[in-house]
Amino acid sequence: MIEPLVEQSIRKFKTPHGVVTRIALVRLRAGDKIAPHVDGHFMATKSHRIHVPLSPSQNIEYKIDGRKCEMQLGHAYDFNNRTRHSVRNNGKRPRINLFIDYYPNPGLVISNPLSVAAPIHAPKTPLLQRQPA
C-alpha cells in the first residue's frame, strides 16, 4: 500500500542505484512539540528526508530555519534536515507523517546473493581438460 506513495515521493531524486534507507510512520500527539533541532546522524548528510503528511494539518506549525512552513495532506516535502527545524501540534488530533529517507548515491552496490527477486544467471563454466603429457 505504501510503495506507490514512496515511488511517487522519490521520483524527483530517483537514481539507478539509489536506495530507500528508512520508512517510518511518525505520530505527534495533540499538544506535543518537537523542539528546534538539527538531525545529526550520518545518513542525514547523505540522504533526502521526505515528509508526507497523512493526517489533516490543521493547527500544525512547522518551522524550518526559523520560517513557518505549511505541509498539506498527501503532498511530499523534502527539506534540508541539517538546518534547524521544529514542529508543534496545536490541534486536537495527532499528526501522522510518513518519513522516507532516500539515499540517491550509495556508491558501491553489492547484490544480495540470497535474493530470489532477481535471479542471477551465470553461464556454464567450461570444464578444464588435461593437456596430454
Short mmCIF file of C-alpha atoms in Angstrom, two decimals:
data_model
loop_
_atom_site.label_atom_id
_atom_site.label_comp_id
_atom_site.label_asym_id
_atom_site.label_seq_id
_atom_site.Cartn_x
_atom_site.Cartn_y
_atom_site.Cartn_z
CA MET A 1 0.00 0.00 0.00
CA ILE A 2 2.84 2.41 0.77
CA GLU A 3 5.07 1.54 -2.20
CA PRO A 4 3.23 3.73 -4.78
CA LEU A 5 3.40 6.69 -2.38
CA VAL A 6 7.11 6.12 -1.82
CA GLU A 7 7.79 5.80 -5.56
CA GLN A 8 5.91 9.00 -6.31
CA SER A 9 7.68 10.84 -3.48
CA ILE A 10 11.22 9.90 -4.61
CA ARG A 11 10.61 10.30 -8.36
CA LYS A 12 12.40 13.68 -8.46
CA PHE A 13 15.55 12.25 -6.81
CA LYS A 14 15.50 8.68 -8.10
CA THR A 15 18.77 7.34 -9.46
CA PRO A 16 19.60 3.88 -10.89
CA HIS A 17 21.30 2.70 -7.68
CA GLY A 18 19.52 4.86 -5.10
CA VAL A 19 18.02 3.17 -2.06
CA VAL A 20 15.28 3.92 0.42
CA THR A 21 17.07 3.55 3.74
CA ARG A 22 14.16 4.19 6.05
CA ILE A 23 10.38 4.40 6.01
CA ALA A 24 8.57 5.39 9.19
CA LEU A 25 5.11 6.43 10.25
CA VAL A 26 5.61 9.16 12.84
CA ARG A 27 2.86 10.37 15.17
CA LEU A 28 2.94 13.61 17.10
CA ARG A 29 0.19 13.71 19.73
CA ALA A 30 -2.11 16.70 20.08
CA GLY A 31 -0.39 19.39 22.17
CA ASP A 32 3.08 17.91 21.70
CA LYS A 33 6.06 19.56 20.08
CA ILE A 34 9.48 18.68 18.75
CA ALA A 35 11.95 21.32 19.86
CA PRO A 36 14.19 23.05 17.31
CA HIS A 37 16.99 20.69 16.34
CA VAL A 38 19.33 19.62 13.55
CA ASP A 39 19.42 15.95 12.52
CA GLY A 40 22.97 14.86 13.28
CA HIS A 41 23.10 11.20 12.29
CA PHE A 42 25.45 10.18 9.46
CA MET A 43 22.70 9.43 6.93
CA ALA A 44 21.31 12.96 7.39
CA THR A 45 24.36 14.18 5.47
CA LYS A 46 23.73 11.79 2.58
CA SER A 47 20.01 11.22 2.18
CA HIS A 48 16.84 13.17 1.49
CA ARG A 49 14.32 13.19 4.33
CA ILE A 50 10.93 13.37 2.68
CA HIS A 51 7.83 14.13 4.77
CA VAL A 52 4.36 13.14 3.57
CA PRO A 53 1.55 14.35 5.88
CA LEU A 54 -1.09 11.62 6.20
CA SER A 55 -3.42 13.49 8.53
CA PRO A 56 -5.04 16.92 8.10
CA SER A 57 -2.53 19.62 9.02
CA GLN A 58 -4.88 21.98 10.82
CA ASN A 59 -3.07 23.74 13.65
CA ILE A 60 0.28 22.09 12.90
CA GLU A 61 3.15 24.57 12.96
CA TYR A 62 6.33 23.60 11.13
CA LYS A 63 9.38 25.82 11.24
CA ILE A 64 12.40 25.31 9.03
CA ASP A 65 15.35 27.62 9.59
CA GLY A 66 13.06 29.90 11.62
CA ARG A 67 10.43 30.24 8.87
CA LYS A 68 6.93 28.82 9.10
CA CYS A 69 6.10 26.15 6.56
CA GLU A 70 2.71 24.62 5.83
CA MET A 71 2.62 20.98 4.78
CA GLN A 72 -0.56 19.88 3.05
CA LEU A 73 -2.17 16.47 3.33
CA GLY A 74 -0.72 13.94 0.88
CA HIS A 75 1.99 16.21 -0.57
CA ALA A 76 5.67 15.23 -0.38
CA TYR A 77 8.15 17.69 1.15
CA ASP A 78 11.92 17.44 1.01
CA PHE A 79 13.95 19.86 3.06
CA ASN A 80 17.49 20.02 4.32
CA ASN A 81 17.15 18.34 7.72
CA ARG A 82 20.63 19.59 8.63
CA THR A 83 19.07 23.03 9.11
CA ARG A 84 17.31 23.88 12.34
CA HIS A 85 13.67 22.72 12.29
CA SER A 86 10.79 22.09 14.67
CA VAL A 87 7.11 21.15 14.77
CA ARG A 88 4.27 21.89 17.18
CA ASN A 89 0.87 20.22 17.12
CA ASN A 90 -1.59 22.85 18.35
CA GLY A 91 -4.52 20.74 17.17
CA LYS A 92 -6.83 18.32 18.94
CA ARG A 93 -5.84 15.27 16.89
CA PRO A 94 -2.49 13.54 16.36
CA ARG A 95 -0.37 14.48 13.39
CA ILE A 96 0.80 11.48 11.35
CA ASN A 97 3.56 11.82 8.76
CA LEU A 98 5.27 9.27 6.57
CA PHE A 99 9.04 9.76 6.63
CA ILE A 100 11.05 8.46 3.70
CA ASP A 101 14.85 8.60 3.75
CA TYR A 102 16.21 8.23 0.24
CA TYR A 103 19.92 7.87 -0.48
CA PRO A 104 20.45 8.62 -4.19
CA ASN A 105 24.16 7.74 -4.39
CA PRO A 106 25.16 4.83 -2.16
CA GLY A 107 28.39 4.20 -4.06
CA LEU A 108 29.38 0.56 -4.40
CA VAL A 109 26.31 -1.64 -4.67
CA ILE A 110 26.67 -5.29 -3.77
CA SER A 111 23.76 -7.53 -4.65
CA ASN A 112 22.42 -9.89 -2.05
CA PRO A 113 23.30 -13.38 -3.38
CA LEU A 114 20.37 -14.87 -1.46
CA SER A 115 17.80 -12.63 -3.13
CA VAL A 116 15.38 -14.57 -5.29
CA ALA A 117 13.60 -11.45 -6.53
CA ALA A 118 16.13 -11.01 -9.33
CA PRO A 119 17.82 -14.30 -10.13
CA ILE A 120 21.35 -14.08 -11.37
CA HIS A 121 22.24 -16.12 -14.44
CA ALA A 122 25.76 -17.44 -14.67
CA PRO A 123 26.86 -19.22 -17.85
CA LYS A 124 28.03 -22.79 -17.51
CA THR A 125 31.68 -22.97 -16.55
CA PRO A 126 33.72 -24.84 -19.18
CA LEU A 127 35.49 -27.95 -17.92
CA LEU A 128 39.26 -27.83 -17.87
CA GLN A 129 40.79 -30.54 -19.97
CA ARG A 130 44.14 -32.13 -19.20
CA GLN A 131 46.80 -31.47 -21.68
CA PRO A 132 48.48 -34.64 -22.97
CA ALA A 133 51.91 -35.14 -21.42
#
